[in-house]
XYZ file of C-alpha atoms in Angstrom:
575
model
C 76.729 94.065 136.473
C 76.632 93.102 132.804
C 78.634 89.986 131.848
C 79.729 88.902 128.386
C 78.102 85.809 126.849
C 79.551 82.536 128.200
C 81.573 80.744 125.512
C 83.595 77.538 125.810
C 87.393 77.974 125.103
C 88.027 77.526 121.409
C 89.789 74.107 121.539
C 86.896 72.559 123.527
C 84.203 73.587 121.090
C 83.043 71.145 118.450
C 84.091 72.241 114.933
C 80.942 71.989 112.661
C 81.652 74.383 109.852
C 84.219 73.922 107.058
C 86.072 76.969 108.264
C 86.971 75.402 111.653
C 88.094 72.036 110.276
C 91.820 71.304 110.424
C 94.194 69.518 108.112
C 94.550 69.490 104.275
C 91.665 70.889 102.272
C 90.364 73.329 104.861
C 89.563 76.836 103.829
C 91.688 79.877 104.910
C 91.147 83.605 104.523
C 94.264 85.732 104.566
C 93.798 89.432 105.086
C 95.790 92.661 104.988
C 94.564 95.647 106.907
C 92.296 97.774 104.820
C 94.364 100.847 104.126
C 93.261 104.328 105.172
C 92.254 106.375 102.084
C 93.531 109.704 103.171
C 96.806 109.480 101.173
C 98.680 107.433 98.598
C 100.345 104.047 99.412
C 103.883 103.716 100.750
C 106.215 100.673 101.121
C 104.797 100.047 104.590
C 101.384 99.328 103.036
C 103.028 97.189 100.397
C 104.979 95.159 103.021
C 101.773 94.016 104.643
C 100.276 93.061 101.339
C 103.418 91.253 100.118
C 103.624 89.230 103.326
C 100.023 88.099 102.884
C 100.532 87.525 99.189
C 103.582 85.303 99.763
C 101.667 83.260 102.390
C 98.770 82.809 99.909
C 100.959 81.750 97.000
C 102.876 79.340 99.291
C 99.677 77.750 100.522
C 98.381 77.279 97.001
C 101.630 75.616 95.946
C 101.143 73.127 98.811
C 97.647 72.504 97.594
C 96.513 72.897 101.108
C 92.847 73.846 100.357
C 90.790 76.886 99.131
C 92.302 80.196 100.132
C 91.449 83.852 99.628
C 93.357 87.117 100.153
C 91.267 90.167 101.026
C 92.469 93.742 101.182
C 90.868 97.122 100.487
C 90.494 100.715 101.612
C 89.060 102.176 104.890
C 87.136 105.212 103.627
C 85.371 106.709 106.646
C 86.369 108.799 109.571
C 87.281 112.387 110.625
C 90.721 112.164 109.068
C 89.344 111.608 105.618
C 86.637 114.235 106.176
C 89.408 116.732 107.020
C 91.787 115.681 104.222
C 88.943 116.074 101.642
C 88.121 119.552 102.988
C 91.825 120.528 102.820
C 92.021 119.268 99.216
C 88.869 121.154 98.174
C 86.952 117.978 97.230
C 84.319 115.678 98.658
C 85.188 112.665 100.881
C 83.614 110.399 98.228
C 85.819 111.896 95.443
C 88.939 111.712 97.539
C 88.230 107.904 98.417
C 87.569 107.078 94.823
C 90.820 108.445 93.763
C 92.971 107.093 96.642
C 91.354 103.670 96.530
C 92.305 103.537 92.812
C 95.887 104.337 93.809
C 95.918 101.378 96.222
C 94.487 98.982 93.714
C 97.090 100.125 91.141
C 99.993 99.777 93.642
C 98.895 96.251 94.699
C 98.540 95.164 91.068
C 101.900 96.610 90.063
C 103.568 94.742 92.922
C 101.963 91.495 91.809
C 99.683 91.024 94.876
C 97.198 88.310 93.853
C 94.327 89.514 96.049
C 90.926 87.867 95.490
C 88.793 90.478 97.167
C 89.029 94.271 97.450
C 86.675 95.883 99.987
C 85.788 99.536 100.130
C 83.952 100.507 103.391
C 81.805 102.873 101.353
C 80.232 99.849 99.543
C 76.640 99.026 100.389
C 77.388 95.357 101.129
C 79.918 96.408 103.750
C 77.629 98.984 105.336
C 74.862 96.535 105.592
C 77.183 94.137 107.457
C 78.254 96.881 109.860
C 74.739 97.695 110.651
C 73.954 94.079 111.389
C 77.053 93.706 113.501
C 76.052 96.867 115.544
C 72.604 95.309 116.037
C 74.259 92.088 117.380
C 76.294 94.122 119.871
C 73.255 96.089 120.943
C 71.065 92.966 121.316
C 73.691 91.266 123.375
C 73.672 94.218 125.813
C 77.332 95.061 125.030
C 76.624 98.752 124.290
C 75.379 101.604 126.510
C 75.241 105.395 125.952
C 77.445 107.499 128.153
C 79.454 110.718 128.359
C 83.018 110.189 127.311
C 85.974 112.623 127.510
C 89.625 112.176 126.782
C 92.568 112.957 124.543
C 91.586 112.232 120.880
C 94.141 111.573 118.142
C 92.588 112.366 114.759
C 95.351 110.751 112.652
C 95.060 107.526 114.673
C 91.263 107.814 115.019
C 91.356 106.834 118.724
C 91.312 108.128 122.260
C 94.640 107.781 124.067
C 95.210 107.413 127.906
C 97.622 109.754 129.713
C 100.209 106.942 129.875
C 100.599 107.116 126.110
C 101.071 110.902 125.883
C 103.978 113.281 126.228
C 104.353 117.044 126.578
C 105.693 118.893 123.523
C 105.535 122.304 121.933
C 103.736 122.865 118.605
C 105.048 124.831 115.599
C 104.021 128.156 117.226
C 105.844 127.240 120.458
C 102.674 126.541 122.440
C 102.610 123.549 124.801
C 100.662 120.539 123.621
C 100.222 116.832 124.194
C 101.285 114.215 121.575
C 101.091 110.474 121.225
C 104.340 108.900 122.512
C 104.319 106.267 119.699
C 103.542 108.393 116.720
C 104.182 112.089 117.741
C 100.755 113.076 116.540
C 99.069 115.840 118.476
C 95.969 115.082 120.555
C 93.060 117.234 121.535
C 90.777 117.067 124.597
C 87.368 115.954 123.438
C 84.134 115.507 125.442
C 81.189 113.787 123.792
C 78.050 111.690 124.512
C 78.822 108.440 122.668
C 77.841 104.753 122.679
C 80.300 102.745 124.744
C 81.320 99.140 124.326
C 81.845 97.073 127.545
C 85.412 96.235 126.789
C 86.254 96.069 130.487
C 84.049 92.947 130.829
C 86.187 91.002 128.376
C 89.448 90.822 130.239
C 88.883 87.197 131.360
C 87.482 86.007 127.991
C 90.429 87.537 126.148
C 93.043 86.048 128.554
C 91.323 82.632 128.260
C 91.418 82.852 124.488
C 95.089 83.752 124.402
C 95.998 81.161 127.023
C 94.235 78.428 125.089
C 95.747 79.621 121.757
C 99.382 80.642 122.357
C 100.004 81.045 118.598
C 96.978 83.211 118.130
C 99.253 86.270 117.983
C 102.681 85.882 116.388
C 105.614 86.523 116.667
C 105.780 85.779 120.339
C 107.001 89.236 121.522
C 103.688 90.689 120.276
C 101.753 87.921 122.000
C 103.523 88.764 125.244
C 102.801 92.386 124.695
C 99.077 91.754 124.358
C 99.117 89.771 127.577
C 100.707 92.678 129.328
C 98.026 94.996 128.028
C 95.445 92.688 129.510
C 97.109 93.174 132.941
C 96.685 96.860 132.695
C 93.564 99.013 132.943
C 91.008 98.057 130.239
C 88.463 100.798 130.060
C 85.314 100.635 128.105
C 85.624 101.717 124.532
C 83.929 104.628 122.827
C 82.374 103.173 119.561
C 80.515 106.147 118.131
C 81.090 109.848 117.444
C 78.600 112.718 117.451
C 77.192 113.178 113.964
C 77.655 116.901 114.274
C 81.435 116.313 114.368
C 81.642 113.344 111.980
C 79.272 113.164 109.091
C 81.466 110.953 106.847
C 80.670 107.542 108.227
C 77.881 105.036 108.805
C 75.063 106.371 111.104
C 74.209 104.381 114.191
C 71.116 102.348 113.473
C 68.053 103.981 115.156
C 70.095 107.010 116.286
C 70.902 109.511 113.534
C 72.757 111.734 115.994
C 75.692 109.293 116.166
C 78.187 107.897 113.671
C 79.699 104.436 114.109
C 83.366 104.638 115.205
C 85.665 104.246 112.185
C 87.590 101.342 113.647
C 84.477 99.290 114.387
C 83.343 99.964 110.851
C 86.731 99.056 109.364
C 87.219 95.811 111.355
C 83.898 94.426 110.133
C 85.408 94.343 106.609
C 86.856 90.937 107.575
C 83.323 89.662 107.978
C 81.574 91.587 105.168
C 84.052 90.081 102.636
C 82.952 86.570 103.462
C 79.224 87.283 103.302
C 78.277 88.279 106.914
C 75.678 87.914 108.207
C 74.357 85.037 106.020
C 77.288 82.958 104.592
C 80.396 83.930 106.649
C 80.395 80.469 108.427
C 82.075 78.839 105.437
C 85.207 80.879 106.192
C 85.035 82.317 109.614
C 87.022 81.987 111.927
C 89.706 80.271 109.747
C 91.268 83.688 109.202
C 94.888 84.895 109.445
C 95.092 88.707 109.770
C 98.438 90.243 108.673
C 98.835 93.679 110.457
C 101.421 96.141 111.423
C 102.326 96.571 115.061
C 100.882 100.034 115.145
C 97.309 98.623 114.819
C 97.854 95.521 117.051
C 95.687 96.770 119.941
C 92.666 97.246 117.562
C 93.135 93.701 116.114
C 94.234 91.800 119.305
C 92.024 93.401 121.961
C 89.103 95.372 120.499
C 88.355 93.070 117.496
C 88.272 89.759 119.479
C 86.230 91.349 122.230
C 83.796 92.762 119.703
C 83.461 89.411 118.019
C 82.856 87.542 121.303
C 80.258 90.077 122.190
C 78.450 89.470 118.832
C 78.535 85.704 119.355
C 81.480 84.942 117.015
C 84.912 83.387 117.531
C 88.032 85.429 117.327
C 90.277 85.059 114.237
C 92.553 81.996 114.155
C 95.796 83.986 113.947
C 97.017 87.506 113.963
C 100.468 87.790 112.234
C 102.192 91.010 113.245
C 105.023 92.884 111.578
C 107.116 95.944 112.444
C 107.779 99.085 110.419
C 110.075 100.276 107.761
C 112.362 103.329 108.383
C 114.307 105.204 105.810
C 117.948 105.688 106.636
C 117.089 105.270 110.316
C 114.252 107.785 110.297
C 110.485 107.183 110.434
C 108.730 107.844 107.131
C 106.853 111.104 107.145
C 105.543 113.695 104.656
C 107.313 116.534 106.702
C 110.691 114.851 106.284
C 109.976 114.181 102.572
C 111.289 110.595 102.912
C 108.028 108.617 102.115
C 108.983 105.838 99.701
C 106.693 105.454 96.714
C 106.202 101.831 95.806
C 105.547 102.703 92.164
C 108.997 104.210 91.928
C 110.570 101.185 93.591
C 108.909 98.829 91.060
C 110.180 101.092 88.260
C 113.747 101.040 89.600
C 114.148 97.420 90.751
C 111.492 95.529 88.911
C 108.532 93.846 90.463
C 110.495 90.808 91.643
C 113.462 92.931 92.773
C 111.166 95.016 94.964
C 109.307 92.004 96.315
C 112.559 90.127 97.045
C 114.109 92.951 98.979
C 111.174 93.668 101.212
C 110.541 89.964 101.965
C 114.213 89.088 102.339
C 115.065 92.070 104.611
C 111.851 92.478 106.464
C 112.018 90.941 110.011
C 108.527 90.991 111.626
C 109.934 91.285 115.198
C 111.912 94.573 114.559
C 111.850 97.642 112.457
C 113.849 97.432 109.236
C 115.695 100.159 107.366
C 115.347 101.014 103.705
C 117.765 102.802 101.451
C 118.479 102.466 97.746
C 122.127 101.239 98.103
C 120.988 98.388 100.274
C 118.372 97.264 97.696
C 120.809 97.422 94.816
C 123.495 95.465 96.699
C 121.153 92.663 97.915
C 119.265 92.165 94.680
C 122.367 92.219 92.497
C 124.190 89.835 94.819
C 121.427 87.265 95.345
C 119.093 87.385 92.317
C 121.240 88.575 89.500
C 124.760 87.166 90.332
C 124.235 84.077 92.523
C 120.942 82.678 91.104
C 121.022 84.170 87.650
C 124.747 83.461 87.195
C 124.341 79.866 88.192
C 121.561 79.286 85.756
C 123.387 80.981 82.954
C 126.695 79.020 83.530
C 125.042 75.613 83.877
C 122.915 75.977 80.717
C 125.364 77.759 78.483
C 125.868 76.155 75.002
C 129.578 75.863 75.648
C 129.058 73.563 78.574
C 125.721 72.058 77.710
C 125.654 71.923 73.889
C 122.845 69.431 73.680
C 120.600 71.777 75.779
C 119.250 68.870 77.805
C 118.793 67.902 81.462
C 121.946 65.679 81.684
C 122.051 62.246 83.113
C 123.236 61.428 86.660
C 126.029 58.872 87.188
C 125.746 56.949 90.409
C 129.416 55.705 90.232
C 130.549 59.349 90.096
C 128.285 60.368 93.010
C 127.580 57.226 95.053
C 125.257 57.297 97.988
C 127.145 56.965 101.267
C 125.857 56.906 104.853
C 128.480 59.474 105.995
C 130.053 62.293 103.886
C 133.430 61.327 105.421
C 133.166 58.004 103.498
C 133.001 59.895 100.163
C 136.679 60.225 99.616
C 137.992 57.645 97.207
C 134.498 56.182 96.343
C 133.678 58.470 93.380
C 134.317 61.941 92.087
C 132.205 63.732 94.721
C 133.744 65.128 97.888
C 132.505 65.709 101.399
C 131.275 69.288 100.677
C 129.220 67.888 97.746
C 127.389 65.541 100.087
C 126.766 68.445 102.480
C 125.194 70.379 99.583
C 122.961 67.492 98.756
C 121.818 67.113 102.306
C 121.164 70.867 102.659
C 119.079 71.035 99.495
C 117.157 67.818 100.351
C 116.126 69.327 103.634
C 115.384 72.848 102.121
C 111.770 72.379 101.245
C 110.786 71.280 104.782
C 112.815 74.095 106.252
C 111.076 76.624 103.975
C 107.667 75.300 104.686
C 108.353 75.508 108.496
C 109.477 79.158 108.137
C 106.456 80.114 106.060
C 104.203 78.513 108.710
C 105.945 80.441 111.447
C 105.716 83.709 109.610
C 109.469 83.958 109.118
C 109.624 84.364 105.310
C 112.932 86.176 105.613
C 114.403 83.107 107.219
C 113.213 80.920 104.346
C 114.814 83.185 101.822
C 117.988 83.225 103.875
C 118.173 79.365 103.778
C 117.593 79.410 99.995
C 120.281 82.059 99.436
C 122.753 80.027 101.526
C 122.044 76.901 99.416
C 122.434 78.942 96.205
C 125.881 80.029 97.470
C 126.731 76.339 98.244
C 125.668 75.334 94.739
C 127.857 77.973 93.194
C 130.777 76.672 95.290
C 130.042 73.155 93.977
C 130.019 74.316 90.486
C 133.169 76.359 90.875
C 134.946 73.676 92.831
C 134.592 71.040 90.062
C 135.162 73.444 87.027
C 133.078 71.533 84.546
C 134.323 73.671 81.693
C 137.752 72.253 82.218
C 136.558 68.529 81.724
C 137.377 66.804 78.452
C 134.016 65.491 77.081
C 135.921 63.345 74.664
C 136.882 61.179 77.633
C 133.780 58.966 78.535
C 134.596 59.058 82.243
C 135.012 62.897 82.141
C 131.705 63.215 80.207
C 129.849 61.172 82.852
C 131.206 63.439 85.643
C 130.418 66.586 83.598
C 126.872 65.386 83.145
C 126.530 64.605 86.841
C 127.791 68.028 87.827
C 125.265 69.692 85.572
C 122.461 67.306 86.707
C 123.100 68.119 90.366
C 123.249 71.865 89.597
C 120.051 71.866 87.626
C 118.244 69.775 90.263
C 119.315 72.391 92.804
C 118.124 75.212 90.608
C 114.759 73.431 90.097
C 114.271 73.295 93.837
C 115.154 76.940 94.257
C 112.899 78.027 91.432
C 109.978 76.015 92.911
C 110.468 77.441 96.426
C 110.945 80.995 95.308
C 107.612 81.126 93.464
C 105.666 82.865 96.348
C 108.276 85.691 96.530
C 109.549 86.256 92.976
C 106.962 84.645 90.743
C 108.201 86.089 87.439
C 111.864 85.148 88.061
C 110.788 81.702 89.339
C 108.644 81.087 86.257
C 111.536 82.077 83.895
C 113.868 79.810 85.721
C 111.540 76.773 85.742
C 110.614 77.351 82.120
C 114.271 77.283 81.170
C 114.537 74.000 82.923
C 111.440 72.714 81.102
C 109.531 72.193 84.353
C 105.901 72.106 83.350
C 102.956 73.835 85.217
C 101.848 70.542 86.864
C 105.431 69.853 88.126
C 105.756 73.135 90.112
C 103.872 72.292 93.263
C 105.348 71.895 96.660
C 103.460 68.814 97.830
C 105.249 66.456 95.366
C 108.590 68.293 95.327
C 111.541 65.773 95.042
C 115.307 66.351 94.798
C 117.968 64.342 93.090
C 115.895 61.133 92.752
C 118.679 59.310 91.088
C 120.918 59.738 94.170
C 118.312 57.509 95.964
C 118.175 55.014 93.083
C 114.802 56.336 91.768
C 113.998 57.448 88.248
C 114.250 61.250 87.548
C 111.431 62.486 85.213
C 113.605 65.353 84.051
C 116.681 63.366 83.022
C 117.349 63.525 79.365
C 114.604 66.120 78.764
C 115.180 68.915 76.380
C 115.620 72.257 78.224
C 113.290 75.107 77.614
C 114.103 78.081 75.282
C 116.803 80.498 76.433
C 114.900 83.749 77.085
C 118.061 85.687 78.190
C 119.323 86.857 81.535
C 117.265 85.718 84.461
C 117.437 88.976 86.313
C 119.304 92.005 84.996
C 121.736 93.651 87.380
C 120.513 96.919 88.698
C 122.481 99.850 87.405
C 124.539 102.403 89.284
C 122.731 104.305 92.000
C 123.545 107.666 90.288
C 121.795 106.490 87.141
C 118.784 105.254 89.115
C 118.486 108.496 91.009
C 118.518 110.437 87.717
C 115.701 108.115 86.380
C 113.787 108.717 89.711
C 114.046 112.517 89.279
C 112.991 112.336 85.645
C 109.937 110.263 86.704
């Protein structure tokens, strides 16, 4: 009986390469799935990319070490071969066009990817052939007859337990995937098989030793349950007579390498496999949708172990977007085009909505009214309104970062002591405490792949700051009175300090809005990092580098309110 190569559990192995080092300065590769090039992008694709992009931007602001973000298009397989035939074009021409659409959509949404891989590229195909050779040399492959229910849209064989009986459009009985509803067909082929069944123990050991390898936890627990079920060997090639659009199996021109093996290797080819990948691998965080979790959490780690490589450090999983409670599908005509969204809501409005509302653990619902309400409330009104009110010439005629008065806002050990010691009240001290703890909270939520919670905390603090400003009504203060002027300046100083923190923390999510806000506060490029972020230094008796500084130019409204939905729908129809 064949056994997989013996490998020590990851935590016990000595880290020798830069990629396996821990702590500040280590390298990290973030990845999205490479998107299947049989159709144009939708918001589900962009959600994966925006999650990874926000993680990359946050890491860079922390100056945590070199980082890359790879994405791309998966351009082989039967589905593309059939889609090209239906469109009356060649697979190569179809992939060239669709790959361009994905590049355009990612760029329009401000995704700062560093690498874009196409599986049709020679460098990738070379890596796939080498990876296949490593599997073959390890004895992890054998040739055998395989039959089962094959789902072309999912490019995979499905067991009976994942199928349901339905009727097709002609009323004939058929079997479909329970999860996706796609029809399956009985297929019998002679293929190369991967000895997946031999990797149950190694995969269980890997997950037991690395409980944060798959996150959030419900998905981790789901993978553990899969490993308790039947784990049959995996078909990793297709007959060339059925599938010509793919990479031929080395030394066997009658077979084509299975599209998922081909696609997964992109995470290695992008970092120079087989020669120079050690500088980055396995310090890799994959961001994937839950529909492809099995490929990334079972098949991919097993294939890597068989080829003598470590599994990725983390697999970050998210759920799907529905539209008014229904799954997006071409037949329903409810597929949401990200280009239209960017046109309607702006780049930052679109980014903010998806990252603020998207909860990785559960499916989230999209509809236009929801976007308009959220973005207007939190970006245009709460954040933009606060900046506009606190920098208006009528209230800040000198256009400066006002000075803080310690007698007006003395430091106390308990907010209940505040009454009678200055002008600040208990709620004001609660605001200061909340904003002071905000950077650490946000950092923790980004690290735990809960970006939506980070944004929730920021939005709550913005609301508190608006309450602070409204409570003290600085526009009512008489600046001819020296004491009133000190309190007015202190109110503005605290408000601008809060806004500076919010602008800094929002950079990974709404980079254009954050840049505009920070520029208005005259915060320079070198002062926008997270590692040295301070808040209200004068409250702690330390100098504030911004105090007395001339504010930046007023470039207008921070974020324009989105118009009425009827107007937006008209624009959408005209587009």
